[in-house]
Coordinates of C-alpha atoms and ligand atoms in Angstrom, one line a residue:
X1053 CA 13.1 12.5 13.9
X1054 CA 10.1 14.5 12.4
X1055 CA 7.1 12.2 11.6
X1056 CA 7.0 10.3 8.4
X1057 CA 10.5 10.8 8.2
X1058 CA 12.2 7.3 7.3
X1059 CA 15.0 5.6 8.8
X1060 CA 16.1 3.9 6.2
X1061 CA 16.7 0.1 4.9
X1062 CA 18.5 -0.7 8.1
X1063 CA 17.0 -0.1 11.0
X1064 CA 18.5 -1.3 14.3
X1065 CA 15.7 -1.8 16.2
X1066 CA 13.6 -4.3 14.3
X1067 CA 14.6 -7.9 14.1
X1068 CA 12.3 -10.8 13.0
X1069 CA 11.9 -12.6 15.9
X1070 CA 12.7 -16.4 14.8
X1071 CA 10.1 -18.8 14.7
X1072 CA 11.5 -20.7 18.1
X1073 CA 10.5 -17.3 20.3
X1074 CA 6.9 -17.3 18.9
X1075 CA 6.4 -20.8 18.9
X1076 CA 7.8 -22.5 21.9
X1077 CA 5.7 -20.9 24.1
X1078 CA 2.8 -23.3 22.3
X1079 CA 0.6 -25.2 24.6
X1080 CA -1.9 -26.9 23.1
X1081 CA -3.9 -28.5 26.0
X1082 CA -6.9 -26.9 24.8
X1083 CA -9.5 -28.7 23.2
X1084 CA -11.4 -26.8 20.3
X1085 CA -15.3 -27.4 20.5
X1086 CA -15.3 -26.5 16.5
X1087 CA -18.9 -28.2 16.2
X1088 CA -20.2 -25.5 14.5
X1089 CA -17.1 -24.3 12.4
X1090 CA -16.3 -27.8 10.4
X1091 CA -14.2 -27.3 7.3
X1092 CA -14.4 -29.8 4.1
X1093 CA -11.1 -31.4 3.2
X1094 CA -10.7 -32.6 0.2
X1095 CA -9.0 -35.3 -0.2
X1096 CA -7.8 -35.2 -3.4
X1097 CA -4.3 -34.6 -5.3
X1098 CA -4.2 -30.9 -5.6
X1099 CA -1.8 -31.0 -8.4
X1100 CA -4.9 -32.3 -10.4
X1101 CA -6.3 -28.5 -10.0
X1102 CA -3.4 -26.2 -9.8
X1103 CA 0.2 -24.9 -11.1
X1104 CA 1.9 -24.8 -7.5
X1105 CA 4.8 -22.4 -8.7
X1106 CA 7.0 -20.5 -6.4
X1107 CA 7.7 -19.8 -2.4
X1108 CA 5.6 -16.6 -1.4
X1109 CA 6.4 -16.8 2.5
X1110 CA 7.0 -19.6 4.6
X1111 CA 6.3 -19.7 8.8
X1112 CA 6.3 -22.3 11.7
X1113 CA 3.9 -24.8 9.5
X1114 CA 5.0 -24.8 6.2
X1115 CA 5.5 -23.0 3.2
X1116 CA 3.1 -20.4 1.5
X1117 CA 3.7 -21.1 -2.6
X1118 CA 1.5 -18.8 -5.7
X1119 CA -0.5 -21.3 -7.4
X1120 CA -2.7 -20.9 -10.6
X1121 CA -5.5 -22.7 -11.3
X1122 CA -5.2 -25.5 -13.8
X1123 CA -8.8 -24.7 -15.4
X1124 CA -8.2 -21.7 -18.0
X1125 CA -11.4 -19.9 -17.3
X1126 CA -9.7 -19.2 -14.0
X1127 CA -7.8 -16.3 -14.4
X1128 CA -7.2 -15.3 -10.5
X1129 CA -4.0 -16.3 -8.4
X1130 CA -4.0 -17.2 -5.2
X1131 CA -1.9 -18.4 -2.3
X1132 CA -1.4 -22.4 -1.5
X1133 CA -0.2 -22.8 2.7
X1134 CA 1.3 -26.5 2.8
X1135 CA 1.2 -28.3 5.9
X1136 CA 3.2 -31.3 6.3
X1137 CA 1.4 -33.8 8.0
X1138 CA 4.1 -34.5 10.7
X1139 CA 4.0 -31.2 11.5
X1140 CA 0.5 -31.0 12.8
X1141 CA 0.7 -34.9 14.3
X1142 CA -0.9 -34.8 17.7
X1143 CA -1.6 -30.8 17.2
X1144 CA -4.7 -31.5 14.7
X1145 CA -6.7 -29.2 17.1
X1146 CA -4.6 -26.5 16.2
X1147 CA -5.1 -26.5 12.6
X1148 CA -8.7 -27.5 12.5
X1149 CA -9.2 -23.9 15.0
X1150 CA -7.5 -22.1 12.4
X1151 CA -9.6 -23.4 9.5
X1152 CA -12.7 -23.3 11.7
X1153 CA -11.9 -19.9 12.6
X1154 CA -11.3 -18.7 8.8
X1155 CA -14.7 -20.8 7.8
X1156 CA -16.9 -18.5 9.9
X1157 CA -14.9 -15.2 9.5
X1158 CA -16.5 -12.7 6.7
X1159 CA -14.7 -9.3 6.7
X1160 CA -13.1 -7.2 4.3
X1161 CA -10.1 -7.8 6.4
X1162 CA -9.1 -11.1 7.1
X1163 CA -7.9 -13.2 4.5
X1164 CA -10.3 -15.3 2.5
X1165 CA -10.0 -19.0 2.6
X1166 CA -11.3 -21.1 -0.7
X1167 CA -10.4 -24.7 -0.2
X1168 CA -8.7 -27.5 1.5
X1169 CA -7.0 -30.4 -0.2
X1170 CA -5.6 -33.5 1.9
X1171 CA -3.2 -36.0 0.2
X1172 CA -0.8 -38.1 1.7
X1173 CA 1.7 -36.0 3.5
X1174 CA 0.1 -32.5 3.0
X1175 CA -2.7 -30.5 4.2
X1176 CA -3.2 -27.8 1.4
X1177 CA -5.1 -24.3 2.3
X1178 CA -6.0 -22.5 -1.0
X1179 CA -6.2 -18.5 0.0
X1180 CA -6.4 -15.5 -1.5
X1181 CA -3.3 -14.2 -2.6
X1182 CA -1.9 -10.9 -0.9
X1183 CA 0.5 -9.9 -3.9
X1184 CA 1.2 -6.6 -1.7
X1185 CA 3.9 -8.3 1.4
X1186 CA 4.0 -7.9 4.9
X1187 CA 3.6 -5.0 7.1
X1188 CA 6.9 -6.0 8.6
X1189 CA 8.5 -6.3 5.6
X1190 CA 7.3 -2.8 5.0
X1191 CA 8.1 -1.2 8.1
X1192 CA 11.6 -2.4 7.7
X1193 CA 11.8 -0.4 4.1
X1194 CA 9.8 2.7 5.2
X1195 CA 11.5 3.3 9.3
X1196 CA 8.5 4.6 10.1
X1197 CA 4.8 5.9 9.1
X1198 CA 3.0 8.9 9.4
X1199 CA 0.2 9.0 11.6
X1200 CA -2.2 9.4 8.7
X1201 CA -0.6 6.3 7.0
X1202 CA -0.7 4.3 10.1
X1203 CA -4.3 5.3 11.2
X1204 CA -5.4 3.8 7.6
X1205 CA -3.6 0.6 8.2
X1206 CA -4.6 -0.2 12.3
X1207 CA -8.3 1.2 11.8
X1208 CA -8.6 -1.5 9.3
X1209 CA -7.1 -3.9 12.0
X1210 CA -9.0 -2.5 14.9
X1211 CA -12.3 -2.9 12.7
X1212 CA -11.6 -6.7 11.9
X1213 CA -10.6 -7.5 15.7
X1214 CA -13.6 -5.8 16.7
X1215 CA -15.6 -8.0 14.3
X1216 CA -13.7 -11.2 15.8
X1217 CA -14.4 -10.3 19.3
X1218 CA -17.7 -9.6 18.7
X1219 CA -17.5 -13.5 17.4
X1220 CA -15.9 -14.5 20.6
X1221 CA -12.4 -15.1 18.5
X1222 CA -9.4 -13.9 19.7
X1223 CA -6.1 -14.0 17.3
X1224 CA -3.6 -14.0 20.2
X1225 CA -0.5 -13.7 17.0
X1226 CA -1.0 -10.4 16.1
X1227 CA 2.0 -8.8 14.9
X1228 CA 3.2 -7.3 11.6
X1229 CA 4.2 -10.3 9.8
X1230 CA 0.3 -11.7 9.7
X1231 CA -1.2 -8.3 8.7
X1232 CA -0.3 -8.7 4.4
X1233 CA -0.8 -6.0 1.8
X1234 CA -3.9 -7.6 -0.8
X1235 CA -2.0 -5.5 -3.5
X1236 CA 1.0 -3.0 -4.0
X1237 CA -1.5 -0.2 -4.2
X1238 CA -1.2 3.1 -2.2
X1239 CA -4.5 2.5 -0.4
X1240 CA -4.4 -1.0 -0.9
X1241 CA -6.9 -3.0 1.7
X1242 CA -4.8 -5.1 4.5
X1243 CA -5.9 -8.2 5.8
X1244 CA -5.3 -10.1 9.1
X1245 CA -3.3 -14.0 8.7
X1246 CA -2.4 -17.0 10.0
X1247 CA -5.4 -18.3 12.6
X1248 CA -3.2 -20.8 13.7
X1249 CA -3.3 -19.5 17.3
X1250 CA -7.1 -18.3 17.1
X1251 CA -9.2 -19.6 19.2
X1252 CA -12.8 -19.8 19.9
X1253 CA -13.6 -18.8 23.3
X1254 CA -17.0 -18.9 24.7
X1255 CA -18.1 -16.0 26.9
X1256 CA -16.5 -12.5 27.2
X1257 CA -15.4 -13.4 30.6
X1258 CA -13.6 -17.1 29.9
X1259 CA -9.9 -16.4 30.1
X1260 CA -7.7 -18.3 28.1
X1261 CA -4.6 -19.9 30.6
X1262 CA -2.2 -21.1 27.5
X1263 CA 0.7 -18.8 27.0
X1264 CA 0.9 -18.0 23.3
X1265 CA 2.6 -15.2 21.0
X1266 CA 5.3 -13.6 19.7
X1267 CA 7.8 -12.1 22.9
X1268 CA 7.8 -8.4 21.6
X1269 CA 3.9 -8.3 21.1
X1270 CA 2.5 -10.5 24.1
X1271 CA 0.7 -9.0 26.4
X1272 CA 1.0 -8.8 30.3
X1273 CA -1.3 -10.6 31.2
X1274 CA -0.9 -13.6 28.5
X1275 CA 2.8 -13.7 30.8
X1276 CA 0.2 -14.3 33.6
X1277 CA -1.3 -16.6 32.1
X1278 CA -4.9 -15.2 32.8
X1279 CA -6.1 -13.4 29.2
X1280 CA -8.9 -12.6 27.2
X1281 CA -9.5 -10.7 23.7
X1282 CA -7.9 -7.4 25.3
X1283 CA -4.1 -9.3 24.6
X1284 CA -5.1 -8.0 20.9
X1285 CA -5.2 -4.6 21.2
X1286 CA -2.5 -4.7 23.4
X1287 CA -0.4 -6.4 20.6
X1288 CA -1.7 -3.5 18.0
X1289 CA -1.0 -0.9 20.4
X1290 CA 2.6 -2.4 20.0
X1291 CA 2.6 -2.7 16.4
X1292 CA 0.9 0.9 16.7
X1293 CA 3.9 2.1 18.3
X1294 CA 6.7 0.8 16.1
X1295 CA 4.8 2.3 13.1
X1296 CA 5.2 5.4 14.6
X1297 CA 8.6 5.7 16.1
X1298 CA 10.6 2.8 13.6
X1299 CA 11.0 1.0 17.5
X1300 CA 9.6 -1.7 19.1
X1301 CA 8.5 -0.4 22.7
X1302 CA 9.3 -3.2 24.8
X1303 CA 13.0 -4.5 24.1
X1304 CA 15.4 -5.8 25.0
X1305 CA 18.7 -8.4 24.4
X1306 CA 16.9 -11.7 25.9
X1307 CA 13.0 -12.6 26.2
X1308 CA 13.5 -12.0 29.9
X1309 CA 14.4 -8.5 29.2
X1310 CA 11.8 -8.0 27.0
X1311 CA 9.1 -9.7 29.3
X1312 CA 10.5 -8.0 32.5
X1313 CA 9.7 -4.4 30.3
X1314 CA 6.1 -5.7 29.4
X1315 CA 5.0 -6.8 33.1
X1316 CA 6.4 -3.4 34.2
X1317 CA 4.7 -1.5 31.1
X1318 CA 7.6 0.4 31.0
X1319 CA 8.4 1.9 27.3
X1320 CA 10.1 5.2 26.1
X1321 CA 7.6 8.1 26.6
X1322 CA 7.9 11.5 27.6
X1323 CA 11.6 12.4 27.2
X1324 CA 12.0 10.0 24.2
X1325 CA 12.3 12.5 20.4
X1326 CA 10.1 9.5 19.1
X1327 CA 7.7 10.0 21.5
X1328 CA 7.7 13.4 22.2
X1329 CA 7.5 13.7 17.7
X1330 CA 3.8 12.6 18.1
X1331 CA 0.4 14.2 18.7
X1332 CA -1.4 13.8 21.4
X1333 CA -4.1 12.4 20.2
X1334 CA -1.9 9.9 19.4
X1335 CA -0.1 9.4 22.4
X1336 CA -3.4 8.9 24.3
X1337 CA -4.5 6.0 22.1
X1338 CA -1.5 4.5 22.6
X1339 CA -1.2 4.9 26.0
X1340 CA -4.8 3.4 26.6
X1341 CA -3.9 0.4 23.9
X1342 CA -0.8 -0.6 25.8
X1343 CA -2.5 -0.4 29.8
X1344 CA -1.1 -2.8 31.6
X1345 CA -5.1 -3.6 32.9
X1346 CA -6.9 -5.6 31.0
X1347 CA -10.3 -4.6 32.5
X1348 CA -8.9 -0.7 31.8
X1349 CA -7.7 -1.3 28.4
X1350 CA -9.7 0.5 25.5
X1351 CA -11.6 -2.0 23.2
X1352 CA -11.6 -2.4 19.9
X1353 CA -15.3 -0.7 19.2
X1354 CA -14.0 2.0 21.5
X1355 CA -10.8 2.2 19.9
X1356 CA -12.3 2.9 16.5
X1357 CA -14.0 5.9 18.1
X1358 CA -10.8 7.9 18.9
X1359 CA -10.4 10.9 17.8
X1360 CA -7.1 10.0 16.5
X1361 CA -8.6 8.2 13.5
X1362 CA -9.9 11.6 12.0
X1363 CA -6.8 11.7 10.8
X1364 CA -6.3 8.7 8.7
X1365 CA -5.9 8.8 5.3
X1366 CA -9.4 8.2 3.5
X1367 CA -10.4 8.5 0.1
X1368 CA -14.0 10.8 0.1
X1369 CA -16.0 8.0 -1.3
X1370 CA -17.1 6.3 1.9
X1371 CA -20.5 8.1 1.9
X1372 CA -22.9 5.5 0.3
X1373 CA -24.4 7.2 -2.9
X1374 CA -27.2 7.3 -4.7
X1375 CA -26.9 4.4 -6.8
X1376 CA -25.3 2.1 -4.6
X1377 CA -28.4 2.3 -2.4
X1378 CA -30.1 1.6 -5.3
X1379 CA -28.9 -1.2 -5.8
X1380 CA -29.4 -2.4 -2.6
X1381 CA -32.9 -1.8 -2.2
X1382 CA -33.2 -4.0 -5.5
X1383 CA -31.9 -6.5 -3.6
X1384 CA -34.0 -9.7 -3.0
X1385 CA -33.5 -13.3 -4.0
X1386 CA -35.9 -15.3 -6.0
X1387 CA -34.2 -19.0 -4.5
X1388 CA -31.7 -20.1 -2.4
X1389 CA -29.9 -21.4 -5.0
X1390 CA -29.0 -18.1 -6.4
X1391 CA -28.6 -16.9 -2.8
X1392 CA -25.7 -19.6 -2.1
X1393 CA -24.5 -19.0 -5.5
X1394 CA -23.9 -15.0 -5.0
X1395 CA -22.0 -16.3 -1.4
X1396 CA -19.7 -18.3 -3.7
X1397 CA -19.3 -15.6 -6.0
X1398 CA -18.4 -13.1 -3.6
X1399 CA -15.6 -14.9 -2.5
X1400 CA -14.1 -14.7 -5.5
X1401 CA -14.2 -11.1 -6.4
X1402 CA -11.1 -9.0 -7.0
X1403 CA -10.2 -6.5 -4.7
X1404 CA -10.4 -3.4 -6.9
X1405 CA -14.1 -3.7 -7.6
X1406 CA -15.0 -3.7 -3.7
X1407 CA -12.5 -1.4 -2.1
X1408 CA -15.2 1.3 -2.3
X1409 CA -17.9 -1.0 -0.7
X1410 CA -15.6 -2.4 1.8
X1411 CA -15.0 1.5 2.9
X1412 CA -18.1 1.8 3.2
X1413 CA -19.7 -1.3 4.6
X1414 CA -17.0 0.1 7.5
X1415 CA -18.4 3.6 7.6
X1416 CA -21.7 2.3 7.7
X1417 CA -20.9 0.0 10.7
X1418 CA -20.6 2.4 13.5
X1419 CA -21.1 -0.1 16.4
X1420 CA -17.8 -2.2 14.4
X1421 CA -19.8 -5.9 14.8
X1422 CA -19.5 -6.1 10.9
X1423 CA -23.2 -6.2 10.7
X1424 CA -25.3 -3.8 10.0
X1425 CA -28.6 -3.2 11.1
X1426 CA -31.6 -0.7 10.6
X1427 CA -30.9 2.0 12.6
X1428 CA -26.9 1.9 11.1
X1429 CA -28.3 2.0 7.5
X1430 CA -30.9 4.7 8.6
X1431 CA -28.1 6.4 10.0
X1432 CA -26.1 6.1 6.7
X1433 CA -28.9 7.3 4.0
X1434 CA -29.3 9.9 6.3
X1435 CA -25.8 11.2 6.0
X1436 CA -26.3 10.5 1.8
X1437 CA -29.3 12.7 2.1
X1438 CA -31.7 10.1 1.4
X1439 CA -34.7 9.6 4.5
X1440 CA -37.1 6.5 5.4
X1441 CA -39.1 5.4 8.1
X1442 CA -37.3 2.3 9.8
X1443 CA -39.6 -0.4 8.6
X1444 CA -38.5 0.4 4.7
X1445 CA -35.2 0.0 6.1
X1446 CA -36.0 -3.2 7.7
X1447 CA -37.8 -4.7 4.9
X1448 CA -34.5 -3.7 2.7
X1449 CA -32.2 -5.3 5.2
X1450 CA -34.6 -8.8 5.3
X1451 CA -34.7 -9.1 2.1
X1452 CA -30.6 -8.8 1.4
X1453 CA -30.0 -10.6 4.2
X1454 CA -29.0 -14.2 3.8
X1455 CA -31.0 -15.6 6.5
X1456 CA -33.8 -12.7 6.1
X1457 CA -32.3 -12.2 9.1
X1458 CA -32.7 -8.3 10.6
X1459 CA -28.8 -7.3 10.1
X1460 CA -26.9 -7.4 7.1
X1461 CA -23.2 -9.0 7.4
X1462 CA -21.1 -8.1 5.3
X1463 CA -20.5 -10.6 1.7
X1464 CA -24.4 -10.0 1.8
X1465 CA -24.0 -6.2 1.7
X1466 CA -21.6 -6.6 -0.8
X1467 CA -23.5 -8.9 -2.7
X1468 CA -26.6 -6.9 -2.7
X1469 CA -24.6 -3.1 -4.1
X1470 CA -21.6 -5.0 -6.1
X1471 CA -22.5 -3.8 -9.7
X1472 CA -24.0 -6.6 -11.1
X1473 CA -22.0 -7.0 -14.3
X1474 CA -19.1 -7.7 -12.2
X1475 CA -20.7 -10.1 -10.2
X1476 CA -22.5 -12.1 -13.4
X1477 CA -20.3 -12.4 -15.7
X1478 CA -18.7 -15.7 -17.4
X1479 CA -15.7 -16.1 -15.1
X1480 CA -17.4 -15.4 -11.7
X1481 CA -20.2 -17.5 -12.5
X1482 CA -17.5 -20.2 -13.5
X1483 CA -16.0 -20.4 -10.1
X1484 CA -19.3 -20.4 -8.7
X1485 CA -20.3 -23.1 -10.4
X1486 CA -17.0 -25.2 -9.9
X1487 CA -18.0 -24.7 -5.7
X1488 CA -21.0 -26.4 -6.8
X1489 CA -19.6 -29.3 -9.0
X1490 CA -18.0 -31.0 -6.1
X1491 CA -17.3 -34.3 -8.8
X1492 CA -16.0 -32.5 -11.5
X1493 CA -18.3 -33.9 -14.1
X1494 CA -19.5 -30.5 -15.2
X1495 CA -22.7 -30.7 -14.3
X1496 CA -23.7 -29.9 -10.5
X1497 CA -26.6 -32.4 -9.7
X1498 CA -29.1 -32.4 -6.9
X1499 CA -27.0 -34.6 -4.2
X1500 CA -23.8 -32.0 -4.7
X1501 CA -26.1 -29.0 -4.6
X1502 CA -27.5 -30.7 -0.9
X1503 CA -23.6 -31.3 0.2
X1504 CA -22.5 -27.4 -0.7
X1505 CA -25.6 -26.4 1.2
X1506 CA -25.0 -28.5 4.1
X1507 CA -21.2 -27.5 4.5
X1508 CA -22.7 -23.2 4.7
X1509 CA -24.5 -24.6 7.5
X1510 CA -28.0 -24.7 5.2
X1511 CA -29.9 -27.6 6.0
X1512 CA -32.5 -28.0 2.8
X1513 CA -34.4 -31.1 1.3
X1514 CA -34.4 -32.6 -2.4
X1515 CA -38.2 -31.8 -2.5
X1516 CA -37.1 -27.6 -2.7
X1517 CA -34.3 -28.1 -4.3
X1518 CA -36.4 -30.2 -7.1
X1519 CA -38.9 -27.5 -7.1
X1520 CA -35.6 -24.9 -7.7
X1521 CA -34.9 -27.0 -10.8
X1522 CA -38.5 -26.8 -12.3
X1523 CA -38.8 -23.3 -12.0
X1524 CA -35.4 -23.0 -14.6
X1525 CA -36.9 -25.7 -16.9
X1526 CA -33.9 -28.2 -15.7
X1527 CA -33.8 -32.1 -15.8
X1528 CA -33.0 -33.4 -12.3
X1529 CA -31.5 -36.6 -13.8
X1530 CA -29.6 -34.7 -16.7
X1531 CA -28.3 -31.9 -13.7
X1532 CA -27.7 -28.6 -13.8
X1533 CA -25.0 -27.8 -16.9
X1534 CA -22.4 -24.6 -16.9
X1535 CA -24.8 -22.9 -19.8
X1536 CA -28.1 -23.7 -17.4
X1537 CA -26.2 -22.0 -14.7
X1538 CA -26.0 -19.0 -16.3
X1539 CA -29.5 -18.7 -17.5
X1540 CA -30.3 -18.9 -13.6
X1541 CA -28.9 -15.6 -12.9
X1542 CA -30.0 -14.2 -16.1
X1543 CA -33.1 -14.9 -15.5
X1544 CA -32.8 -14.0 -11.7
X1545 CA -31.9 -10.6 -13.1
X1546 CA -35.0 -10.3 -15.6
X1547 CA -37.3 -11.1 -12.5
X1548 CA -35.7 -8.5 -10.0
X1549 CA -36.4 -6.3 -13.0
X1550 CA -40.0 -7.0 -13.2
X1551 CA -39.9 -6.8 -9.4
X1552 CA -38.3 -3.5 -9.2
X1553 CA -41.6 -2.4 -11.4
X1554 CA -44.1 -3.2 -8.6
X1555 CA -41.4 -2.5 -5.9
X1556 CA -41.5 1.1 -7.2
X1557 CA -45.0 1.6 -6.9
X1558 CA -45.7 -0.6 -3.5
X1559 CA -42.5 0.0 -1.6
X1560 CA -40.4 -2.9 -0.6
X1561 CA -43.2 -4.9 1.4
X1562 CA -41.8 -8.0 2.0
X1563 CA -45.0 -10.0 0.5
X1564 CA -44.1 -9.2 -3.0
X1565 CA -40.6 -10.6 -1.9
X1566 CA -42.3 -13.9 -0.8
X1567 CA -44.4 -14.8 -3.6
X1568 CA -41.4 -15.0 -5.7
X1569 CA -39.2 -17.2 -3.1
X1570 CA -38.7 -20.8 -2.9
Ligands
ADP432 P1 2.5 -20.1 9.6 O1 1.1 -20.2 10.2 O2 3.0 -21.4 9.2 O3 3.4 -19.3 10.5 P2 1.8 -17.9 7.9 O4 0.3 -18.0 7.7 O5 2.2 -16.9 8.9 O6 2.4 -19.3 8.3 O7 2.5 -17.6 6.5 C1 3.8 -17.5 6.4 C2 4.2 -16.4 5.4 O8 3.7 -16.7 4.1 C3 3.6 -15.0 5.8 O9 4.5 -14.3 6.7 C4 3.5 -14.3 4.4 O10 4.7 -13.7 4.1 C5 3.2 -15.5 3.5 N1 1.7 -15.6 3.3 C6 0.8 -16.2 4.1 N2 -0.4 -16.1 3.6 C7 -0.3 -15.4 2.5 C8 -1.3 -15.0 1.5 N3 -2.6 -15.2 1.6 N4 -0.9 -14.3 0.4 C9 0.5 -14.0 0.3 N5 1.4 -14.4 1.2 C10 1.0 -15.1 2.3

């Protein structure tokens, strides 16, 4: 069969494995050191704040349901996972590594996770919603992919996995039911699922003894017992296969079978009209993603350098322009208030109006840690015609960066080029402010600003934030109201304005940035 031929509705050689194959394997003698990655649960009714309507999904933990939120200037839908609580009993590590693990994530490809409510029975996750279903589910109605259309769709993987090993997370569960559609768009952006086997590791060279997964996608060495990040390309070098050829490579009637295949690496190659249907630039990635070594196995930064990927499917708009770097050089803010604020915000933006900045934040990110830095951007302008020396570029960078840090990660990039009228109107600003009013009294006042500051991981005292307050004309005792809010970021807008005036004729020097922080 020719490529990007389809097999049809029915196709033989794909089953869902059940949920018993991926998790009785399950160990969970691992204790997660999640210091660092704490989530905030709610505990509070959830009905209170949304519509939970109908079953989207459902896996080993619970059900995945649409909710809306109950607050009408919330238009956006999004995706509710229900834990029961007996469940997770004795396995509380589990789930707190999977939210600790979302909580530090921020890529354009893994899924976005809002909240967490606790009640009684139920721990609630509040996600983005992926309206576009599973690869699986999509595999099984297409038979098979070109290699264009399957380049798109695993470079996107390949780019988040390299981010998540750069971060010392592995996902250990890859396969094609956790990698969801965010839309039913063509090009539509796909995003990596269900943590609930992530886990935290803390040098490159700690192997991880539990054996975890999903029998077709598990990699040799997770059999062994004796794994590190590597079992993830191996498991997208599987999923890489069966989007090519319509067949899983490793098969068989029992897990035994199937295992007995994997140890021995032995899947239909040369010989095999699937195989032989392929180029070889194809057949050589796959050949290096599914090597039996570990230590020989291509990574995931490596991976994304194969030549393969020229052939993927891109739209032409990945170059950054003209006015997107504008924007980004305009980029400073005048408090941390309105720097949190513009974290929130991101979170909350709708997948159309980033697509282009999410492709190219990636093309901009050639070393695939999903952050950029100096000589990355340099590289970038470069290719957009536009040249400056590196410590213009640096300056820029530091003053987008959250931590005026010298690499720019990636809601910051897209928080410093999103257009701003996206990003400030009414209903963003809304859910911004909601993050902030922890109470719901509808005002946010100093102690619940201090809390959302503390859970990012932002230590800062009453006496700044006070200051903060002053600056916008706002009465500590009376809080900051919805309508004061806004004026924030108008006025935040005004003043990178008048900035931009003395910016053009002094160059971004980062002490005109400082005289106007707090
Ligand atoms: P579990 O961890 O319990 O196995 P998953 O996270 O894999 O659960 O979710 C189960 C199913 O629910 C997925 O296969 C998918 O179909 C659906 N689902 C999960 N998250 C989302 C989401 N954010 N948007 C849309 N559907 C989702």
């Amino acid at each position: 069969m020719g490529v990007g031929t389809c097999c049809g509705k029915h196709n033989r050689d794909l089953k869902r494995p059940s949920r018993r194959e991926s998790t009785d394997t399950m160990h969970l003698a691992e204790k997660l050191n999640n210091r660092d990655s704490k989530i905030h649960i709610k505990s509070d009714n959830i009905q209170k704040y949304y519509d939970v309507e109908w079953e989207i999904g459902s896996g080993h933990f619970g059900k995945v349901k649409r909710a809306f939120s109950k607050d009408v200037k919330i238009s956006q839908d999004f995706a509710i996972k229900s834990i029961p609580k007996s469940k997770i009993k004795g396995r509380v590590e589990l789930l707190q590594r999977e939210l600790g693990s979302l909580m530090v994530v921020d890529h354009p490809n893994i899924i976005r996770l809002y909240e967490v409510y606790e009640d009684k029975h139920y721990i609630h996750l509040v996600m983005e919603l992926c309206t576009g279903g599973d690869l699986f589910t999509q595999l099984l109605e297409k038979g098979r992919y070109n290699e264009g259309e399957a380049a798109r769709i695993i470079y996107s993987i390949l780019h988040a996995l390299s981010y998540l090993h750069s971060l010392h997370i592995v996902h250990r569960d890859l396969k094609p039911e956790n990698i969801m559609f965010a839309t039913h768009d063509a090009n539509a952006e796909v995003k990596l699922i269900d943590f609930g086997l992530a886990k935290k590791f803390i040098t490159e060279d700690c192997l991880l003894h539990t054996p975890v997964g999903t029998s077709y996608y598990v990699a040799p060495e997770v059999l062994q017992n004796n794994y590190g990040p590597s079992c993830d390309i191996w498991s997208l070098g599987v999923i890489l296969y069966m989007l090519l050829t319509g067949k899983p490579p490793f098969n068989g009637r029992s897990d035994l079978t199937i295992f007995k295949n994997i140890l021995s690496c032995s899947y239909p190659k040369e010989g095999s009209s699937e195989w032989e249907s392929l180029s070889e630039d194809a057949h050589d990635l796959l050949t290096k993603m599914l090597n039996s070594a570990p230590q020989h196995r291509i990574t995931a930064s490596d991976a994304l350098n194969h030549r393969w990927f020229e052939k993927r499917n891109h739209k032409d708009s990945r170059v950054i322009d003209k006015i997107i770097f504008s924007r980004l050089k305009k980029q400073v803010y005048t408090n941390q208030l309105v720097k949190e604020s513009m974290k929130l915000m991101i979170k909350y933006t709708k997948e159309e109006d980033i697509s282009q900045l999410n492709d190219i934040f990636r093309e901009l990110d050639q070393e695939h840690t999903g952050l950029l830095t100096p000589s990355e951007l340099k590289e970038g302008l470069i290719k957009a015609g536009i040249s400056l020396d590196m410590e213009t570029i640096e300056n820029i960078i530091r003053n987008a960066a959250y931590d005026e840090g010298d690499k720019l990660d990636y809601t910051a990039f897209i928080a410093a080029t999103l257009d701003r009228k996206l990003l400030h109107n009414k209903d963003t600003l809304w859910l911004a402010f909601k993050q902030f009013d922890i109470d719901n009294t509808g005002t946010i006042s100093i102690e619940n600003l201090k809390e959302v500051f503390n859970r990012g991981g932002k230590k800062i005292r009453k006496k700044e934030l006070r200051k903060i307050l002053e600056i916008y004309g706002i009465d500590e005792n009376k809080g900051i109201k919805f309508e004061n809010f806004c004026n924030i970021f108008q006025k935040n807008d005004e003043d990178i304005s008048s900035l931009e005036s003395v910016y053009s004729r002094r160059g971004p020097e980062k002490s005109v940035m400082d005289s106007n922080r707090v």
